[in-house]
Short mmCIF file of C-alpha atoms in Angstrom, two decimals:
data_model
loop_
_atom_site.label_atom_id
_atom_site.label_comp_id
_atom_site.label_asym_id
_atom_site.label_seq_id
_atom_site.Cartn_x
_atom_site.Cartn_y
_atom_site.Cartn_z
CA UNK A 1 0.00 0.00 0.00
CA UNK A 2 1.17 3.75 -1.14
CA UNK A 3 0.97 6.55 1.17
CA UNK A 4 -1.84 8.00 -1.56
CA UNK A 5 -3.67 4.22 -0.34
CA UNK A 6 -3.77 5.21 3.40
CA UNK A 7 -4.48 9.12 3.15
CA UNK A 8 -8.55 9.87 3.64
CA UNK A 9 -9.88 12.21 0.84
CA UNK A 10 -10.46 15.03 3.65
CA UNK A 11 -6.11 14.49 4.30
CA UNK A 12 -5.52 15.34 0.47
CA UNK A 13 -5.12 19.07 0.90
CA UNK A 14 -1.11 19.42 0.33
CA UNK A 15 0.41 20.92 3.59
CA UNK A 16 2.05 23.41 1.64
CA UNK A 17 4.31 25.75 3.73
CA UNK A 18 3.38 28.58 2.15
CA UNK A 19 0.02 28.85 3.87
CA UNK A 20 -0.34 31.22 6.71
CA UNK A 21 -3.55 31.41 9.15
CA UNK A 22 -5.06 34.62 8.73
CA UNK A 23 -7.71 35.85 11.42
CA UNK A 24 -7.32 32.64 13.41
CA UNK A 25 -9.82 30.90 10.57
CA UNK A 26 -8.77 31.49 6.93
CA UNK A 27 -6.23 29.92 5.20
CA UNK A 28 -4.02 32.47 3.41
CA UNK A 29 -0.81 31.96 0.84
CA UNK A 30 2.22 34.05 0.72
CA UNK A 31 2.19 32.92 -2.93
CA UNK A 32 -1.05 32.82 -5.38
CA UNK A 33 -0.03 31.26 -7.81
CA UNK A 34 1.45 28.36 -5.72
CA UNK A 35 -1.78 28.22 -3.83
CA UNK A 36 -3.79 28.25 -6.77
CA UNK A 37 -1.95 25.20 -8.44
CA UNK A 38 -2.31 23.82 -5.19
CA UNK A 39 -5.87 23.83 -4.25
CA UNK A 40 -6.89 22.75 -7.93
CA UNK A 41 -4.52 19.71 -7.27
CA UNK A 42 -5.80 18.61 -4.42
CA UNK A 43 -8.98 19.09 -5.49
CA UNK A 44 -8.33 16.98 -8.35
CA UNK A 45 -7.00 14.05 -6.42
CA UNK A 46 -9.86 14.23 -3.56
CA UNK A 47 -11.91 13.66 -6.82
CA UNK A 48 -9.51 10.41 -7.78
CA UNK A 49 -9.45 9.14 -4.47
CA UNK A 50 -13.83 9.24 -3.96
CA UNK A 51 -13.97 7.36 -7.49
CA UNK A 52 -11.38 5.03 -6.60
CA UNK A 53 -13.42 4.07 -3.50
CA UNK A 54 -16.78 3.90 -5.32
CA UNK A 55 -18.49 6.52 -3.33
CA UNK A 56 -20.81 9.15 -4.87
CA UNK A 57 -19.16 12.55 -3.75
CA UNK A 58 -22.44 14.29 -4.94
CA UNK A 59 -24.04 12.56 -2.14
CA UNK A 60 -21.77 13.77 0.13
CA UNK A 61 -22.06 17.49 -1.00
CA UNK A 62 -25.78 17.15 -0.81
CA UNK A 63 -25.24 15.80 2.90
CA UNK A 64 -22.86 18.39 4.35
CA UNK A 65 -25.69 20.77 3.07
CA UNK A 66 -28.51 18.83 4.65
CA UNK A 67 -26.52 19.04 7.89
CA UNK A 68 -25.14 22.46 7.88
CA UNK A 69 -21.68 21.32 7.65
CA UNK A 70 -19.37 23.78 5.81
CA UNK A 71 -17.39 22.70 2.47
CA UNK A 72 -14.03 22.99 2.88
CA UNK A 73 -11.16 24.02 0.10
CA UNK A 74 -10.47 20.17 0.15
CA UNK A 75 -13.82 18.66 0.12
CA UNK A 76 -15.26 17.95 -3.88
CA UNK A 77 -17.35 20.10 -4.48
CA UNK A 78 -19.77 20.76 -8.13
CA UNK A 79 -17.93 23.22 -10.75
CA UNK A 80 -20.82 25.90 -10.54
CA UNK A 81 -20.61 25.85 -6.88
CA UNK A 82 -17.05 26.34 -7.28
CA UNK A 83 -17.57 28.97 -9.76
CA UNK A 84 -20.68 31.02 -7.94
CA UNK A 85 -18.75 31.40 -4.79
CA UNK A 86 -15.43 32.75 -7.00
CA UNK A 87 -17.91 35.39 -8.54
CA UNK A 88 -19.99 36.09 -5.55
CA UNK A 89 -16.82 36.31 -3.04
CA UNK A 90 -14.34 38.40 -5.75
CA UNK A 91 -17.27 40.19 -6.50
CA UNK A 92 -17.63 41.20 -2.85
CA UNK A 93 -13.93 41.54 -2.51
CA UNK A 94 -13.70 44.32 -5.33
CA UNK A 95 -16.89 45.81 -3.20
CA UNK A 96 -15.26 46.60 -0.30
CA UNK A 97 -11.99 48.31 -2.13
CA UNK A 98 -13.28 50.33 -4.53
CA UNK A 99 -15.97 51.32 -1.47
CA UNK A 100 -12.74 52.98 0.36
CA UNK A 101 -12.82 55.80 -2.59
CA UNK A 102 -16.51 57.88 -1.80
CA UNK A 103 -15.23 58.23 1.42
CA UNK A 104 -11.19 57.93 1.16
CA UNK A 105 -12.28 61.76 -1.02
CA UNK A 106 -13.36 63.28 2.66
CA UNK A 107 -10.04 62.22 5.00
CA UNK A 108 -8.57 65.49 4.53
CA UNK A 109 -11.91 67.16 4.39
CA UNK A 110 -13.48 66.00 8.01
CA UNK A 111 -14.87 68.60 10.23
CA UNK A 112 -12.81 67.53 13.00
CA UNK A 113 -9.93 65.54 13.86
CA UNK A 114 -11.92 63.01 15.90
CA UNK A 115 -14.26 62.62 12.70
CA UNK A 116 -11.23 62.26 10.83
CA UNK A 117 -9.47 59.76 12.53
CA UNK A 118 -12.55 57.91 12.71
CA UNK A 119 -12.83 58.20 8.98
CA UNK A 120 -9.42 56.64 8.55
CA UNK A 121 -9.50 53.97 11.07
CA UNK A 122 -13.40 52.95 8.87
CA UNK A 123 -11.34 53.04 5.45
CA UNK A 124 -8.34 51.09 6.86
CA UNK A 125 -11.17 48.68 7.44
CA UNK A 126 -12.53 48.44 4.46
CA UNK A 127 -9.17 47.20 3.03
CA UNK A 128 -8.93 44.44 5.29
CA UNK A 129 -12.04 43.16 4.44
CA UNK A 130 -11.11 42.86 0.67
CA UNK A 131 -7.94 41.16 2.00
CA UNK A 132 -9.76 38.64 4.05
CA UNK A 133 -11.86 37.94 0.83
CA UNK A 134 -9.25 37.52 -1.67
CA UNK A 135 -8.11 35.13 0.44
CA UNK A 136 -11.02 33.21 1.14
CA UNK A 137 -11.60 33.09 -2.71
CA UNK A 138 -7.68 32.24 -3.56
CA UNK A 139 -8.71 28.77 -1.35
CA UNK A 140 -10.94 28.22 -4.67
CA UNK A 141 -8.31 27.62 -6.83
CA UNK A 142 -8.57 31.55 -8.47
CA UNK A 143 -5.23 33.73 -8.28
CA UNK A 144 -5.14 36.62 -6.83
CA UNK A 145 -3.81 38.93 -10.09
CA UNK A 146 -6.96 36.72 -12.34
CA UNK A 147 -8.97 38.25 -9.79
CA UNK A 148 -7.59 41.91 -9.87
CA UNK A 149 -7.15 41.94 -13.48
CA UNK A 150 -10.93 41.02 -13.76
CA UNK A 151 -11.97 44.34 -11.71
CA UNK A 152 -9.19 46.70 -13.48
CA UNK A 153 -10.22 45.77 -16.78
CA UNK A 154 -13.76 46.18 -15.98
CA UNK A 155 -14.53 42.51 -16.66
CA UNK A 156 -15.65 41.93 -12.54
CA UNK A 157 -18.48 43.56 -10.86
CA UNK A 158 -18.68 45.30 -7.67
CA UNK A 159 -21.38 46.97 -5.95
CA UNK A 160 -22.97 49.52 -7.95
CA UNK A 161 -23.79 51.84 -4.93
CA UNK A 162 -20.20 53.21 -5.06
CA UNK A 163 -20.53 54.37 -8.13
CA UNK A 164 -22.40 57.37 -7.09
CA UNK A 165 -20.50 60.55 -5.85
CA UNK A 166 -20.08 61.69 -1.96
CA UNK A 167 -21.40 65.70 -2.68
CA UNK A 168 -20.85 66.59 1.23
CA UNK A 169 -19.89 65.10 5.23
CA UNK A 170 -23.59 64.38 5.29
CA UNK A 171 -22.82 61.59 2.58
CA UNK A 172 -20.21 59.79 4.40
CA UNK A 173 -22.78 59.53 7.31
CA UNK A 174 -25.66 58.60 5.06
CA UNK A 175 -23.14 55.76 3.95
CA UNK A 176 -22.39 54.77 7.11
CA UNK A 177 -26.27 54.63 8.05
CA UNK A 178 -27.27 53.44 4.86
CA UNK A 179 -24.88 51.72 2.79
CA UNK A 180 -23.17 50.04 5.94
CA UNK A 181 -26.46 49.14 7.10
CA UNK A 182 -27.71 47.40 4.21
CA UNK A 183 -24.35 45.14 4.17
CA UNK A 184 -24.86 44.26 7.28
CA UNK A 185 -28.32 42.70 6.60
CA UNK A 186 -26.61 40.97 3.93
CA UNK A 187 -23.62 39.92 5.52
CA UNK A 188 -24.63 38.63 8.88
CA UNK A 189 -26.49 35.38 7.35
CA UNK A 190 -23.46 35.23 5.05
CA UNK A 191 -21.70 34.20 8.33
CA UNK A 192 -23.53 30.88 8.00
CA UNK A 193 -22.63 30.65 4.66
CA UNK A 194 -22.04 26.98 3.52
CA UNK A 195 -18.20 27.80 2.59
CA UNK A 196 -15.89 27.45 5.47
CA UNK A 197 -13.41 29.76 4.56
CA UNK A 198 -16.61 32.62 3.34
CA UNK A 199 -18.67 32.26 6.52
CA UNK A 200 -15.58 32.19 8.61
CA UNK A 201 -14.23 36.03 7.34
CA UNK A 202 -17.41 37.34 7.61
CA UNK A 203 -17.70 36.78 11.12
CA UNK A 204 -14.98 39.63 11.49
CA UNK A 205 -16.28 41.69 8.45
CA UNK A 206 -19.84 41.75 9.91
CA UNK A 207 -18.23 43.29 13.74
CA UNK A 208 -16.66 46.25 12.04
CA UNK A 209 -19.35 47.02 9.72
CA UNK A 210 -21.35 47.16 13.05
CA UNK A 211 -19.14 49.93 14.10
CA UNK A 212 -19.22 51.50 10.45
CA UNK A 213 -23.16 51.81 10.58
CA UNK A 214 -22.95 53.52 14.08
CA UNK A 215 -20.14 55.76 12.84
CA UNK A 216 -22.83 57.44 9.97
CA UNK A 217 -25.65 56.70 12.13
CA UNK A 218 -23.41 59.23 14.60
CA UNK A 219 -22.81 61.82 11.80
CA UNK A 220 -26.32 61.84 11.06
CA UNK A 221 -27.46 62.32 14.44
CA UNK A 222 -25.73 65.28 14.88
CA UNK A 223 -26.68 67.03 11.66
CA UNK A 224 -30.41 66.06 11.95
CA UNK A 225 -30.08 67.67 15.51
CA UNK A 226 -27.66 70.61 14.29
CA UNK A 227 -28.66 73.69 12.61
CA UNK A 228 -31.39 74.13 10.08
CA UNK A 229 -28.53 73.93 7.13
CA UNK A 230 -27.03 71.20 8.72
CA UNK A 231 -30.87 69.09 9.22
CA UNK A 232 -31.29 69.66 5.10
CA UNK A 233 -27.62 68.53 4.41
CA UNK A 234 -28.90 65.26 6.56
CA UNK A 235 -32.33 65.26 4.59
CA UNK A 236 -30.55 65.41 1.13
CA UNK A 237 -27.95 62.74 1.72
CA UNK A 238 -31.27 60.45 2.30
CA UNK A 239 -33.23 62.04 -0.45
CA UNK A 240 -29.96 60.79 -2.89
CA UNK A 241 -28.89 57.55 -1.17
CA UNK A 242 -32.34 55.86 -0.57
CA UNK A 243 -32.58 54.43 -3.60
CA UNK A 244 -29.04 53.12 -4.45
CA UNK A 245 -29.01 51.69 -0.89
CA UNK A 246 -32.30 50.00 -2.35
CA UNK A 247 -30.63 48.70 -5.05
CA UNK A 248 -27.67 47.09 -3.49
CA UNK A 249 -29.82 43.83 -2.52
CA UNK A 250 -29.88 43.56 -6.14
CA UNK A 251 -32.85 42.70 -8.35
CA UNK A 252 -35.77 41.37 -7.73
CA UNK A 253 -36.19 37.80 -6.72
CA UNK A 254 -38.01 37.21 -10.38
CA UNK A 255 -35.40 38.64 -12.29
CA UNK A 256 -32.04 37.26 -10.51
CA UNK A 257 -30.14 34.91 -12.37
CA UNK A 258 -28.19 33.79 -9.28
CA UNK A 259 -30.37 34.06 -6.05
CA UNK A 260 -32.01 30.24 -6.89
CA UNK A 261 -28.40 28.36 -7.09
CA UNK A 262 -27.49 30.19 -4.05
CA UNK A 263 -30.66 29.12 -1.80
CA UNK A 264 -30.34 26.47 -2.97
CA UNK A 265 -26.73 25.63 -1.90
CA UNK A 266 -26.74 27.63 1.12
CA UNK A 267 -24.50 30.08 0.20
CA UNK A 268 -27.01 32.78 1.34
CA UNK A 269 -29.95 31.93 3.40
CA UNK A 270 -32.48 34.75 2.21
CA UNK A 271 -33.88 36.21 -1.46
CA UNK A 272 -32.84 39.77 -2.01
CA UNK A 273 -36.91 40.91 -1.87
CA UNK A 274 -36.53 39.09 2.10
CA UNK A 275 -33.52 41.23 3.01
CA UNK A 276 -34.92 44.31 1.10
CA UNK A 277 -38.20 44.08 3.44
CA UNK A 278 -36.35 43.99 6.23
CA UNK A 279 -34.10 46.55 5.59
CA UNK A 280 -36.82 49.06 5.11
CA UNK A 281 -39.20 47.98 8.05
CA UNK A 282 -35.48 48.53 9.89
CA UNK A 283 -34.29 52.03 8.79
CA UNK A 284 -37.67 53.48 8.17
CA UNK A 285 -38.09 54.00 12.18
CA UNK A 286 -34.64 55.48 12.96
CA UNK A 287 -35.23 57.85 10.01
CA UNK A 288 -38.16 59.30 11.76
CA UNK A 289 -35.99 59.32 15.30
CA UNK A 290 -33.75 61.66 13.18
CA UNK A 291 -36.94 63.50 11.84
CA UNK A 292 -35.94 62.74 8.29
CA UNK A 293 -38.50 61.75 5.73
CA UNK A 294 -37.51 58.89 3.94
CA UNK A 295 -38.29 59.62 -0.15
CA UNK A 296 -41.07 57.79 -0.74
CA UNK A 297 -44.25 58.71 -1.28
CA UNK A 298 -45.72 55.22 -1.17
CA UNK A 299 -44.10 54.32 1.51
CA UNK A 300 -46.86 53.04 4.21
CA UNK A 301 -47.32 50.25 7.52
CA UNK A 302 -48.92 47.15 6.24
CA UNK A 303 -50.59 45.67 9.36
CA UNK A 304 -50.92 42.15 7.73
CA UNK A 305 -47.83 41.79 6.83
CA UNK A 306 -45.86 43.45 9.73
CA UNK A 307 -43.77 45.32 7.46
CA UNK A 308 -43.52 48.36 4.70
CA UNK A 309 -45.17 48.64 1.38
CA UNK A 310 -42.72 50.73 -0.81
CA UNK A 311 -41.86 51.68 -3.68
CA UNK A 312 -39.66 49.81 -5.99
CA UNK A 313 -36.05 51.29 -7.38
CA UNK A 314 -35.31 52.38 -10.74
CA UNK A 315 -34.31 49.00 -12.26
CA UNK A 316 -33.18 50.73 -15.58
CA UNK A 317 -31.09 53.10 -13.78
CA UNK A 318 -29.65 49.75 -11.64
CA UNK A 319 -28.76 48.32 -15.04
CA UNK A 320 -26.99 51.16 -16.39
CA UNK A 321 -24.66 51.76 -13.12
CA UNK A 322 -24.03 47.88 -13.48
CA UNK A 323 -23.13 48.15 -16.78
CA UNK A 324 -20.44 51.22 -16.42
CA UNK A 325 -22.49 54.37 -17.12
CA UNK A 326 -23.03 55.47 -13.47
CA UNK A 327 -21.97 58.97 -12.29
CA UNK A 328 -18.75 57.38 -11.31
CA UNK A 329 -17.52 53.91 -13.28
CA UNK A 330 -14.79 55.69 -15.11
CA UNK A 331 -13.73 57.38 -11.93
CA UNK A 332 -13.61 54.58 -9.60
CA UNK A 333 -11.76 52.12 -12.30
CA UNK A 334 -9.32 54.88 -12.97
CA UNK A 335 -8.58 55.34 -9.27
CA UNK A 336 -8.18 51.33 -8.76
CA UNK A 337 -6.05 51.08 -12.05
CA UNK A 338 -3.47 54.18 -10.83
CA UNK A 339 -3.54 52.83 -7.13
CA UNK A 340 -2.34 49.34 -8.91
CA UNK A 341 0.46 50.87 -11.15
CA UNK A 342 1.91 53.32 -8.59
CA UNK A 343 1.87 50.58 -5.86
CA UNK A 344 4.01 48.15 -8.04
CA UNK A 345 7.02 49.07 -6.82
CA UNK A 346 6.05 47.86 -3.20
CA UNK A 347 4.83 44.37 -4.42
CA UNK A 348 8.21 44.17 -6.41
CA UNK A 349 10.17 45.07 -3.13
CA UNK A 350 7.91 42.39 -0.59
CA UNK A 351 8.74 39.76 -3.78
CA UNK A 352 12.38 40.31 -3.83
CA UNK A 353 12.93 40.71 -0.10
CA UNK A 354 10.60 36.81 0.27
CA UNK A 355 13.04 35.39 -2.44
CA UNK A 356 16.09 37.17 -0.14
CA UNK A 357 14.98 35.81 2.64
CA UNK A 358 13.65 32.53 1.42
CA UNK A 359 17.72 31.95 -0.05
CA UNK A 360 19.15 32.95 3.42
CA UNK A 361 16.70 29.98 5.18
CA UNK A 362 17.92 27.44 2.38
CA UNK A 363 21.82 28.39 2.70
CA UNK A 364 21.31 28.30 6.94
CA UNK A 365 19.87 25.14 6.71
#
């Protein structure tokens, strides 16, 4: 008997040093293209090794998601499974980095230096959580330059809400309010997301958007209660985000292509018209604790349903933002694009210094 003969298929993901833990849970590489290689090969034998046994590993998908067990990096898994949760997580991944630009453009522009180290520490934030996501897709097999060059060359989507400009402060707290608040009603039953290595880095994600959401909640509070200037600064933020915020659940459950595949394999646990609802019946009564009217003149209590009627977003004007025509596309790839170039230099120094250093190890051992 080989050593392939005694391993288990759940032993088949290669040990490769170049893995790192990152936040305790997720499984990061130093290198992404060895990881890559590495995941699709063990992937590829955990396949060999369930055929050589004679056991259906469909069946044992389908069981892990009957039970609630996560699928691992190692585990076989089907290709659009595979392939959803690369688009979904890269997709959310690009989200969170090009979302550090609307308000990244009011550092230097805070009314105060509390607000503005605030401010930074949010933005810092919103970097790590693009890390932690990379990184959770990378375990799929995907590099991480496939997956940048996708967003830089437009190819990759990312949430069309930041694709609309922040006018004044009153935006950054209507994002924080709005924008943050709306991800966190996504994100929290993403932390019981049938990928491991997904579920596990929202579990930190969804804690700091927690504090992101009180941090606009915060600004708005004090501009609602402010001045009369200050009040219609708050009102017009909500009069221009509303919508967009609206939109961010995505379409409706009749018209998304995705929402059925990922019910149905538990990557997400509610419809986008379920976490819609509930976002409204949510924000609707801390608007009116701000005495702000939310902009919507059908917007009414519906006693048998315990929730909001309201009106639906501009689905045409979704589409276009989507499809690189909103107020900001061309801005926000051109920003991504320049960060990317003028940051080469660093990623050329951390290579050269890892190859340094990796030569010293070899010649000391």
């Amino acid at each position: 008997m080989n050593d392939r003969d005694s391993m288990k298929p759940g032993d088949l993901l290669l040990p490769v040093k170049s893995f790192c833990r990152l936040s305790g849970q997720i499984i990061a590489p130093l290198s992404f293209e060895i990881h890559a290689f590495s995941v699709k090969f063990a992937y590829s034998l955990t396949r060999s090794a369930y055929m050589e046994q004679n056991i259906n590993f469909e069946d044992i998908f389908e069981s892990k998601l009957a039970k609630n067990d996560f699928i691992e990096p190692k585990d076989w898994m089907p290709d659009n499974y595979r392939k959803h949760l690369i688009r979904q997580i890269s997709q959310h991944a690009h989200s969170e980095i090009v979302g550090m630009l609307p308000e990244g453009n009011w550092i230097t522009r805070a009314p105060s230096l509390r607000s503005k180290i605030v401010l930074l520490a949010k933005v810092q934030d919103e970097g790590g959580h693009g890390l932690y996501l990379y990184t959770a897709a990378e375990t799929l097999g995907v590099s991480r330059d496939e997956l940048l060059d996708a967003l830089h060359t437009g190819k990759a989507k990312y949430s069309s809400i930041f694709n609309y400009p922040t006018l004044t402060w009153a935006d950054v707290g209507a994002i924080g309010w709005l924008v943050d608040g709306a991800a966190i009603m996504n994100q929290v039953m993403l932390q019981r997301s049938s990928y491991g290595p997904y579920s596990r880095a929202m579990v930190r994600i969804c804690k700091e958007e927690s504090f992101h959401q009180r941090q606009g909640y915060e600004i708005m509070t004090h501009l609602a209660f402010g001045t009369p200037e200050q009040k219609q600064m708050a009102q017009d933020a909500l009069n221009r985000w509303w919508y967009p915020t609206m939109m961010m659940f995505g379409p409706p459950d009749k018209d998304s292509p995705n929402s059925e595949n990922a019910i149905k394999w538990r990557i997400k646990r509610e419809t986008n018209d379920q976490l819609r609802q509930r976002f409204v019946n949510q924000t609707v009564p801390q608007a009116e604790y701000l005495g702000l009217t939310v902009p919507d003149e059908k917007l009414t209590w519906n006693e048998a349903k315990q929730g909001y009627d309201f009106s639906e977003p501009d689905w045409v004007e979704f589409k276009n933002v989507i499809n690189g025509n909103g107020p900001c596309n061309k801005q926000r790839l051109k920003a991504r694009n320049d960060a990317h170039k003028n940051g080469a230099w660093v990623r050329e120094a951390a290579a050269a210094y890892a190859k340094k250093k990796g030569e010293s190890t070899a010649v000391a051992a």
